[in-house]
Short mmCIF file of C-alpha atoms in Angstrom, two decimals:
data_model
loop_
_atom_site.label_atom_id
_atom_site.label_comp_id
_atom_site.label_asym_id
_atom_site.label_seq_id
_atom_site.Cartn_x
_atom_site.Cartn_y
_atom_site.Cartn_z
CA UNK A 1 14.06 -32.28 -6.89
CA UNK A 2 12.99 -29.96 -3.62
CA UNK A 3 9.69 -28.85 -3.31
CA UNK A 4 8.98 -25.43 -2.82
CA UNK A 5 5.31 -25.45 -1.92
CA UNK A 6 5.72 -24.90 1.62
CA UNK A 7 4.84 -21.29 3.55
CA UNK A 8 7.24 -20.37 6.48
CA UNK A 9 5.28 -19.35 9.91
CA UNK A 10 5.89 -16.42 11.85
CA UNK A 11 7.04 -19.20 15.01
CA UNK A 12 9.73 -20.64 11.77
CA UNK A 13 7.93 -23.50 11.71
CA UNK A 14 6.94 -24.86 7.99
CA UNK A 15 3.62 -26.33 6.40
CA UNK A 16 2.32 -27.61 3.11
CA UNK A 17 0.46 -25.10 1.29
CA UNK A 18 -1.82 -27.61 0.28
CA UNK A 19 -3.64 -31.11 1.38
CA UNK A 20 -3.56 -30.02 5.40
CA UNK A 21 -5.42 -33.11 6.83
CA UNK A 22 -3.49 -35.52 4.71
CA UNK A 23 -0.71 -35.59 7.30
CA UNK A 24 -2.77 -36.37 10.23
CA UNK A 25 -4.09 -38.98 8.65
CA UNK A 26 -0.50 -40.76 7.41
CA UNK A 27 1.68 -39.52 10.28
CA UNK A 28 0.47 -42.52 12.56
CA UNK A 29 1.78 -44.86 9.95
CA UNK A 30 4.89 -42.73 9.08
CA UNK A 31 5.35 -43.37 13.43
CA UNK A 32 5.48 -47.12 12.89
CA UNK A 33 7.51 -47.01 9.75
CA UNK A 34 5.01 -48.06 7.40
CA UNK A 35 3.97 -45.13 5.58
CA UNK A 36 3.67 -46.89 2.41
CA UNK A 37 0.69 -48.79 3.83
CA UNK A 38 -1.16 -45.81 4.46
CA UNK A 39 -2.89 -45.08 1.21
CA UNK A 40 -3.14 -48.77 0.92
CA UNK A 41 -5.30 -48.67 4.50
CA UNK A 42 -7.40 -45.92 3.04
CA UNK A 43 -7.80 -48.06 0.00
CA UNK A 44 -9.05 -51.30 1.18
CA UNK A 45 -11.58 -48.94 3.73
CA UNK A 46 -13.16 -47.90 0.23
CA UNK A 47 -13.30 -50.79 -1.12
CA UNK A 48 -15.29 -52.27 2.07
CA UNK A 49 -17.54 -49.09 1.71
CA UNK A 50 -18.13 -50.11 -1.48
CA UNK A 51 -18.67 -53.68 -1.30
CA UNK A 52 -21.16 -53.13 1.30
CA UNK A 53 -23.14 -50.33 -0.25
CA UNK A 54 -23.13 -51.66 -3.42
CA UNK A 55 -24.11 -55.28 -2.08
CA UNK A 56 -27.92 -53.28 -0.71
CA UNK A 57 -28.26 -51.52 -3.90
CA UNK A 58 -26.92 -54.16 -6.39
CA UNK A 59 -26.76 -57.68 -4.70
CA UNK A 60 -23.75 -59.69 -4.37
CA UNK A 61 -21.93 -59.43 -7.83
CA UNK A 62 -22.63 -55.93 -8.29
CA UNK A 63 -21.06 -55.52 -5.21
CA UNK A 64 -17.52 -56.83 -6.55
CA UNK A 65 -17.89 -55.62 -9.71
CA UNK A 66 -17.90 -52.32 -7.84
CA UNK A 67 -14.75 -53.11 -5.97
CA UNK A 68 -12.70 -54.17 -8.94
CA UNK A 69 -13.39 -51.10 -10.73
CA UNK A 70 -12.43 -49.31 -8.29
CA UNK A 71 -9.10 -50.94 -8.16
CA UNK A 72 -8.40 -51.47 -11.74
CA UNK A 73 -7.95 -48.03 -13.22
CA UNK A 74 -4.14 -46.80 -13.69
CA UNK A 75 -4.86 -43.73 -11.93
CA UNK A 76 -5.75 -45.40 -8.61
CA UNK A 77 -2.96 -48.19 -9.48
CA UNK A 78 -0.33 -45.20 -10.14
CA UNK A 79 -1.26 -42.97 -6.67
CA UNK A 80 -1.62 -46.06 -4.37
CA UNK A 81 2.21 -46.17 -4.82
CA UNK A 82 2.42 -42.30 -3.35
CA UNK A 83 2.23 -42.44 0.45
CA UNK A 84 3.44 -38.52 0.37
CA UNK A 85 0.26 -37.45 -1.89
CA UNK A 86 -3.04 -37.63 -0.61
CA UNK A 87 -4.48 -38.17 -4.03
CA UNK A 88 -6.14 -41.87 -3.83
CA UNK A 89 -6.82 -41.39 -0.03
CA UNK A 90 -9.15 -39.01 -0.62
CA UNK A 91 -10.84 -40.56 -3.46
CA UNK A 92 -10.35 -44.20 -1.25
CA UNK A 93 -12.35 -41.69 1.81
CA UNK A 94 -15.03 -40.79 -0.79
CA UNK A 95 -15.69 -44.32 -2.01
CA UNK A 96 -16.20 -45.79 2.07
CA UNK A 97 -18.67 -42.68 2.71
CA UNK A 98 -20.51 -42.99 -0.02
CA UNK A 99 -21.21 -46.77 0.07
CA UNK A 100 -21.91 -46.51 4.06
CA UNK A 101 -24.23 -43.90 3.16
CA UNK A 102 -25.84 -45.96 0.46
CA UNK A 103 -26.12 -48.62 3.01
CA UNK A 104 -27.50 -46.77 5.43
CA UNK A 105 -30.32 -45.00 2.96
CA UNK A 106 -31.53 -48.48 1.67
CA UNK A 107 -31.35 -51.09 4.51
CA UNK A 108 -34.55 -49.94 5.83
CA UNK A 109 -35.05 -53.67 7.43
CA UNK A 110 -32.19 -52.50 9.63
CA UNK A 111 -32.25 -51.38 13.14
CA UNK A 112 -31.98 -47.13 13.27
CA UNK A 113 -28.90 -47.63 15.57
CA UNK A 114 -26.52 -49.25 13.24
CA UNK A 115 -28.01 -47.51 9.89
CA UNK A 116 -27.62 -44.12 12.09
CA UNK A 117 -23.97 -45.48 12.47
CA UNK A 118 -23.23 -46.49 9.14
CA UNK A 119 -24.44 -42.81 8.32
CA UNK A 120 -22.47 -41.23 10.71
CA UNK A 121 -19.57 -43.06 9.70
CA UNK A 122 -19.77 -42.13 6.19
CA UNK A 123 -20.32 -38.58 6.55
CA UNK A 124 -17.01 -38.81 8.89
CA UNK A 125 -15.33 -40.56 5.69
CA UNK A 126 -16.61 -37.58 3.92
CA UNK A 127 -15.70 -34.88 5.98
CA UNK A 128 -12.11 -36.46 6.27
CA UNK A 129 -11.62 -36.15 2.78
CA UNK A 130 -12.43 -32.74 2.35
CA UNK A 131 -9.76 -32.04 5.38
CA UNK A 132 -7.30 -33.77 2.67
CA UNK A 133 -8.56 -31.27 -0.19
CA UNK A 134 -11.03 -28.79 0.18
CA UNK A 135 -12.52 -28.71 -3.08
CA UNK A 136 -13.98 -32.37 -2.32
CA UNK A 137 -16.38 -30.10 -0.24
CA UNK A 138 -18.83 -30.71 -3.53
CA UNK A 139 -19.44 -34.19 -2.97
CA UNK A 140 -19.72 -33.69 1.02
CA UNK A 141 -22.73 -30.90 -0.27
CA UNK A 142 -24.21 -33.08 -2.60
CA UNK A 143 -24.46 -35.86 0.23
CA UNK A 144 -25.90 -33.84 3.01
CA UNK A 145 -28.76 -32.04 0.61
CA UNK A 146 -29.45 -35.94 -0.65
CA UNK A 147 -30.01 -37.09 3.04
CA UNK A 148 -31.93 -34.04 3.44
CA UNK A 149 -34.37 -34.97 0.81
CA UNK A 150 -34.59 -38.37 1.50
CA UNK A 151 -34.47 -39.52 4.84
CA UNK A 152 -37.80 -39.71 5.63
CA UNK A 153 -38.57 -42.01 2.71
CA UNK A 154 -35.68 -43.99 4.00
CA UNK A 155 -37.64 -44.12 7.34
CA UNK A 156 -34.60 -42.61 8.94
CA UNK A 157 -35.24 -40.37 11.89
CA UNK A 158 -34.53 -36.67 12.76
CA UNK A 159 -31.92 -37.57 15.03
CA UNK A 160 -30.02 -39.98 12.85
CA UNK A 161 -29.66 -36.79 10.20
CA UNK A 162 -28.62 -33.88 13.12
CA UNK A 163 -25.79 -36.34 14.51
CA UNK A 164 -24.87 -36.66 10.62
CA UNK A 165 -25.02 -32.80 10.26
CA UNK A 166 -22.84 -32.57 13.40
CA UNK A 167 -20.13 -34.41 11.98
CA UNK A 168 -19.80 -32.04 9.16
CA UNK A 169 -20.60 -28.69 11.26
CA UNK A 170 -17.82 -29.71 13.46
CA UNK A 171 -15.36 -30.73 10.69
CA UNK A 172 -16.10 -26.93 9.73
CA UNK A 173 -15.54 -25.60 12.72
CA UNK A 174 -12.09 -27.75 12.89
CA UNK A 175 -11.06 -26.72 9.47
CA UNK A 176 -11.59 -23.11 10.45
CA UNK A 177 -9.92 -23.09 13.95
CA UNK A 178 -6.73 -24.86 11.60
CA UNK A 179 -6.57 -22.51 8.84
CA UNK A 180 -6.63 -19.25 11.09
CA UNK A 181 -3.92 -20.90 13.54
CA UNK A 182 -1.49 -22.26 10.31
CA UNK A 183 -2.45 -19.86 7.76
CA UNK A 184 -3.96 -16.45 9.68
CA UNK A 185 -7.55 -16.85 8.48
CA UNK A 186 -10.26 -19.31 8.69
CA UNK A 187 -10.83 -18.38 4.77
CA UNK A 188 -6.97 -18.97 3.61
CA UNK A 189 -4.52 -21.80 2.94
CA UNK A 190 -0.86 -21.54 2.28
CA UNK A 191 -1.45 -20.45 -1.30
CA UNK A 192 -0.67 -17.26 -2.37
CA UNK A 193 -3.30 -14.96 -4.18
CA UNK A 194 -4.12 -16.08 -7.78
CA UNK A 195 -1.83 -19.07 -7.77
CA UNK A 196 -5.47 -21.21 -7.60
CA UNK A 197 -7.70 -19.89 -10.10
CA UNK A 198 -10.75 -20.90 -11.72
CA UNK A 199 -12.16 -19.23 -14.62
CA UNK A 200 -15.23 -19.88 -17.43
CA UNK A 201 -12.49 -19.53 -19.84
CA UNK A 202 -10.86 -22.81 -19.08
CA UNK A 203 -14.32 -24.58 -19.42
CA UNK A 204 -13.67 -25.30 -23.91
CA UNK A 205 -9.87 -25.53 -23.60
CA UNK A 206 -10.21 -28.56 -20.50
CA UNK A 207 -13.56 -30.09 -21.90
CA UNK A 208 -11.16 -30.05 -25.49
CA UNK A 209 -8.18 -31.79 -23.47
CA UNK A 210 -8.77 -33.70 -20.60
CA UNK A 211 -11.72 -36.34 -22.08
CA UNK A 212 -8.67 -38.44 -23.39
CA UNK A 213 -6.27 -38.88 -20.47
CA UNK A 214 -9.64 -39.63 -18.41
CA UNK A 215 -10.66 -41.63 -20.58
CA UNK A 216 -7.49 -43.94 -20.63
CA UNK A 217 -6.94 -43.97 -17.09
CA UNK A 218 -10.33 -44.28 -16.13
CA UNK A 219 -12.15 -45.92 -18.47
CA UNK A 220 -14.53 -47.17 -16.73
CA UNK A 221 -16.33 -43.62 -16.97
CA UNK A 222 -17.69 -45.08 -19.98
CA UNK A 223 -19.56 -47.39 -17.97
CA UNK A 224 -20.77 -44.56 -15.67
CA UNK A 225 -22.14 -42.62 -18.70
CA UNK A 226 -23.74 -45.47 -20.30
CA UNK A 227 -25.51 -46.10 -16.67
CA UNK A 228 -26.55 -42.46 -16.95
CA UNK A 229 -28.43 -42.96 -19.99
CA UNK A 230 -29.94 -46.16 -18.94
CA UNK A 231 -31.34 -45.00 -15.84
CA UNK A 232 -32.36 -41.67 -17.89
CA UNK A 233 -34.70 -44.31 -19.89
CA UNK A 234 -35.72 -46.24 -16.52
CA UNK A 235 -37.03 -42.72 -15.18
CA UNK A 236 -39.24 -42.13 -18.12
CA UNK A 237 -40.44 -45.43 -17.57
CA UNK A 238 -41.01 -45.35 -14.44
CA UNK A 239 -43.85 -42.59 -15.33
CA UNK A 240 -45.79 -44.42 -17.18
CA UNK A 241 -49.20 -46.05 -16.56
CA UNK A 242 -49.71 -50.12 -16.58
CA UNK A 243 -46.15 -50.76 -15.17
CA UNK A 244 -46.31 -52.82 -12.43
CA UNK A 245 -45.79 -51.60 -8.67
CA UNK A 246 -42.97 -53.49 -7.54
CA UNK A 247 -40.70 -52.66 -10.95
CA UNK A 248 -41.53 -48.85 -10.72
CA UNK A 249 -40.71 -48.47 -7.36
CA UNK A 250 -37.49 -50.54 -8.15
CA UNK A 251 -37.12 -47.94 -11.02
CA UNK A 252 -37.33 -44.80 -8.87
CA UNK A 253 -35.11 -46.07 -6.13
CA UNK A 254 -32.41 -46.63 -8.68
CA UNK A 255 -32.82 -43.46 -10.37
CA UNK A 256 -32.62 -41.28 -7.11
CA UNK A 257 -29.52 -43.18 -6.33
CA UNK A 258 -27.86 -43.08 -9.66
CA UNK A 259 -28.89 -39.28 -9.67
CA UNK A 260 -27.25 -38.46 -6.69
CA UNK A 261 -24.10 -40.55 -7.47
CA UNK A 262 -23.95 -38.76 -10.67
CA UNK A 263 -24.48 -34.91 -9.34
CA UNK A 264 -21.51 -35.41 -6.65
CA UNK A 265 -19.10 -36.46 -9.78
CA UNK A 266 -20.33 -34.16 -12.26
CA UNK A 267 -20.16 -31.78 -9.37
CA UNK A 268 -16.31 -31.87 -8.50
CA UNK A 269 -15.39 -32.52 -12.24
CA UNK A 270 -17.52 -29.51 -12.95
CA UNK A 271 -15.38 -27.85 -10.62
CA UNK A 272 -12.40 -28.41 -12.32
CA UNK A 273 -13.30 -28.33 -15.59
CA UNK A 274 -12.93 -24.21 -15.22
CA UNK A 275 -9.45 -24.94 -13.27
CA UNK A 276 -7.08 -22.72 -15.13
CA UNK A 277 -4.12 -24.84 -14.54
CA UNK A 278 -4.82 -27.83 -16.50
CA UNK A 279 -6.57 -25.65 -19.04
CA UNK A 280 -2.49 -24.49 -19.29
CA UNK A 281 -0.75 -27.76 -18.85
CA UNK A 282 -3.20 -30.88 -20.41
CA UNK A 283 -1.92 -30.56 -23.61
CA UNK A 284 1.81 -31.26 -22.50
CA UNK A 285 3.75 -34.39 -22.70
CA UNK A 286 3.82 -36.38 -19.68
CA UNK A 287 1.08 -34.25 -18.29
CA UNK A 288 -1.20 -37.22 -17.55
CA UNK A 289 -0.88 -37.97 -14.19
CA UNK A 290 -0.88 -34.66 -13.14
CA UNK A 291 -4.05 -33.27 -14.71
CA UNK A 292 -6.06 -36.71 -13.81
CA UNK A 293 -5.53 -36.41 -9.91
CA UNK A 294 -8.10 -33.63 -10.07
CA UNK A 295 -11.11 -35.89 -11.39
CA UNK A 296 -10.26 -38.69 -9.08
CA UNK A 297 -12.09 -37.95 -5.63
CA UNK A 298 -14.84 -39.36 -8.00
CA UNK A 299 -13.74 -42.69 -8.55
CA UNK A 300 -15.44 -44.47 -5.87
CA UNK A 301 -18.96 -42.97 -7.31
CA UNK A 302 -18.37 -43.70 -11.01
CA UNK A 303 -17.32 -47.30 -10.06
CA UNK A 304 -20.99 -47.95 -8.25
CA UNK A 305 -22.31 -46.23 -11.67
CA UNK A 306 -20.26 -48.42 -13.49
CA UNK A 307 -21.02 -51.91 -11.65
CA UNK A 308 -25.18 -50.70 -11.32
CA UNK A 309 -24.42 -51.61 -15.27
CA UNK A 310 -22.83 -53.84 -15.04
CA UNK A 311 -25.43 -55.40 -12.92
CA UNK A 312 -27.93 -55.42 -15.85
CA UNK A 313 -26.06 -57.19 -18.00
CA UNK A 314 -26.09 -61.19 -18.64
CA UNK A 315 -23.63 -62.78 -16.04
CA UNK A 316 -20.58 -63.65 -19.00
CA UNK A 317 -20.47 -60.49 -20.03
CA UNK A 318 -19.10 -58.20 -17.02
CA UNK A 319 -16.34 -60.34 -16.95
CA UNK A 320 -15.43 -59.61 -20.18
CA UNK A 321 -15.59 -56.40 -19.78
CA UNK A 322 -13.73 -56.18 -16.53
CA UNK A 323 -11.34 -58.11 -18.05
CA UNK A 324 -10.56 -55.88 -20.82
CA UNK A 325 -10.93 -53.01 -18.24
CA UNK A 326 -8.36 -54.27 -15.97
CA UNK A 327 -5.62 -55.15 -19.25
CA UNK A 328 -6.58 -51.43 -19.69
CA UNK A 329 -5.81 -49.71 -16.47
CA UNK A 330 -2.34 -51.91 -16.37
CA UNK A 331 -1.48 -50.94 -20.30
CA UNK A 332 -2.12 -46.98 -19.22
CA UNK A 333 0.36 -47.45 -15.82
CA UNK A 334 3.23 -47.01 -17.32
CA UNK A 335 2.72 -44.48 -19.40
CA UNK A 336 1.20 -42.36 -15.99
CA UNK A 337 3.85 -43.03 -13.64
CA UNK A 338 6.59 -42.03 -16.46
CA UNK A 339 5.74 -38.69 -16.10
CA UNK A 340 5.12 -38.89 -12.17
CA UNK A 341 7.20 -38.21 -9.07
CA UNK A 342 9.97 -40.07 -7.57
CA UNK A 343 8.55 -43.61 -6.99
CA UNK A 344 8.36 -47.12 -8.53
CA UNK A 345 9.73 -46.62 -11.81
CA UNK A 346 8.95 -42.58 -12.30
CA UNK A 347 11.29 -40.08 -13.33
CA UNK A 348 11.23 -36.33 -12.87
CA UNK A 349 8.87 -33.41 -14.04
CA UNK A 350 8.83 -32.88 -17.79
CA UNK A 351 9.91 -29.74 -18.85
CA UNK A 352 7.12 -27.15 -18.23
CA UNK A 353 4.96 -28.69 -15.41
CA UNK A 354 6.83 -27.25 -12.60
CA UNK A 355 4.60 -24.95 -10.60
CA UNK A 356 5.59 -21.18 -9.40
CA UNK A 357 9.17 -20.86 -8.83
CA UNK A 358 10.07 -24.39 -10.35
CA UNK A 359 8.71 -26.04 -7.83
CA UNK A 360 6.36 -29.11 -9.17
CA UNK A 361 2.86 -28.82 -10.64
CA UNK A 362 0.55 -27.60 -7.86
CA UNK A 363 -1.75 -29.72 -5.83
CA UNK A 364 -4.90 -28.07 -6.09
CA UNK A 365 -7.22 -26.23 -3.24
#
């Protein structure tokens, strides 16, 4: 098709517009001639993030039923298949730092050295996949002002937190120092002005628009909501008198964790909610796979949502459900990839999705 988002340098070089720590991260695999394992690499690093984190919070099954939600949405089976597109990398990145960050937070029986590294490991996760797309920046904000309030119920120390914080004021500094040497200013990327806008007006036309494509290729964002309103009722309870000790305390440690798992996603979908360009383009046939890819740096923290739950529930029954979720995510496939890429059975652009200059639907900041 040819691509046309790349920006010519004044040496005549070339570089993406978009995603600039993506290729640092899938050139060593591109060097070995398996680039097609890369976002699978990414993948199963999630999934171990998530397995372990969820395994402290949730015990052993909510652990898995963490990991298979993860994996059983068409969206994340649809972009595991592009090695060229950062999109379930990132999201892959998100889901390890969050769950070695929930580890770290809640092993308290743990020595400080390996929670410190667990922490410091996740925040690197984190900061790695805002290198691949900027805007993930919201989650990587939400995480640092949730260590900030918390760490010294975690009985973390000071020191733990500032090597944390120096992970993420040197990916800064690094993410600076790149843009002014490929773009000609810490502040820019290869975009031109306007071509990435957000506006309040997009806020009614997305919100009327994009709930049904998320819906069917991530359903299990139903979950996630119904965990919201359960742990909204656990924090009310949690207040009251005549409750015993043990349970409240059980309460309020799930409700701090649910609430920050819920402000990082409802912080980047926020974000995009007001994006202009899928206000434009939601509505048009085929459009699915491109408008979704937005919403799903988020997947890693709606599947712990989803599996704390699940983790109420009697045994049977989150089998069933994972069952019907996973016939789901493999009935909404094909209809994703037929509007993708070049790939596993995906054909080109429908008509009215190419980005400026006919080049294809823009990547996002």
């Amino acid at each position: 098709m040819g691509i046309a988002q790349w920006m010519h340098t004044a040496s005549g070089t070339w570089i993406s517009e978009k995603n600039p720590g993506y290729p640092f991260l899938a050139a060593p695999f591109q060097a070995v001639g398996l680039l097609q394992v890369a976002p699978l690499f990414y993948g199963a690093l999630g999934c171990l993030g998530l397995f372990f984190g969820a395994r402290r919070w949730l015990g052993r099954w909510g652990s898995t039923w963490a990991v298979v939600l993860f994996c059983s949405s068409g969206a994340a089976l649809a972009f595991a298949w592009r090695a060229t597109m950062p999109t379930f990398t990132d999201a892959s990145l998100i889901a390890a730092g969050a769950g070695a960050l929930l580890w770290a937070m809640l092993a308290t029986e743990r020595t400080v050295r390996r929670r410190s590294v667990s922490g410091l490991l996740g925040f690197v996760a984190l900061d790695a996949a805002v290198l691949v797309r900027y805007t993930n920046v919201v989650i990587l904000t939400v995480a640092v002002l949730a260590v900030l309030l918390v760490f010294r119920r975690a009985a973390l120390p000071l020191r733990a937190v500032r090597w944390w914080l120096g992970s993420v004021a040197a990916m800064i500094t690094g993410a600076f120092v790149f843009d002014q040497l490929a773009y000609g200013s810490p502040l820019k990327t290869g975009y031109s002005s306007g071509e990435i806008t957000f506006s309040l007006a997009s806020v009614i036309p997305n919100l009327q628009r994009m709930p049904a494509p998320l819906v069917t290729s991530l359903p299990m964002m139903v979950l996630a909501l119904g965990a919201l309103g359960w742990l909204a009722v656990r924090a009310v309870a949690s207040r009251q008198r005549g409750i015993e000790p043990e349970r409240r305390t059980r309460y309020r440690r799930d409700v701090v964790v649910g609430a920050c798992l819920a402000t990082g996603w409802m912080g980047v979908w926020g974000l995009y909610a007001a994006y202009d360009w899928t206000a434009r383009t939601a509505s048009m046939p085929g459009s699915g796979i491109h408008v979704v890819r937005f919403y799903l740096p988020a997947l890693g923290l709606i599947s712990l949502l989803g599996a704390w739950l699940l983790a109420q529930l009697p045994r049977w029954l989150p089998v069933v459900i994972l069952i019907v979720l996973i016939g789901l995510g493999a009935k909404s496939y094909p209809d994703l990839v037929a509007g993708g890429f070049a790939g596993p059975g995906m054909g080109g652009l429908p008509p009215g999705l190419g980005g400026p200059g006919g080049a294809p639907a823009p990547g996002g900041p």
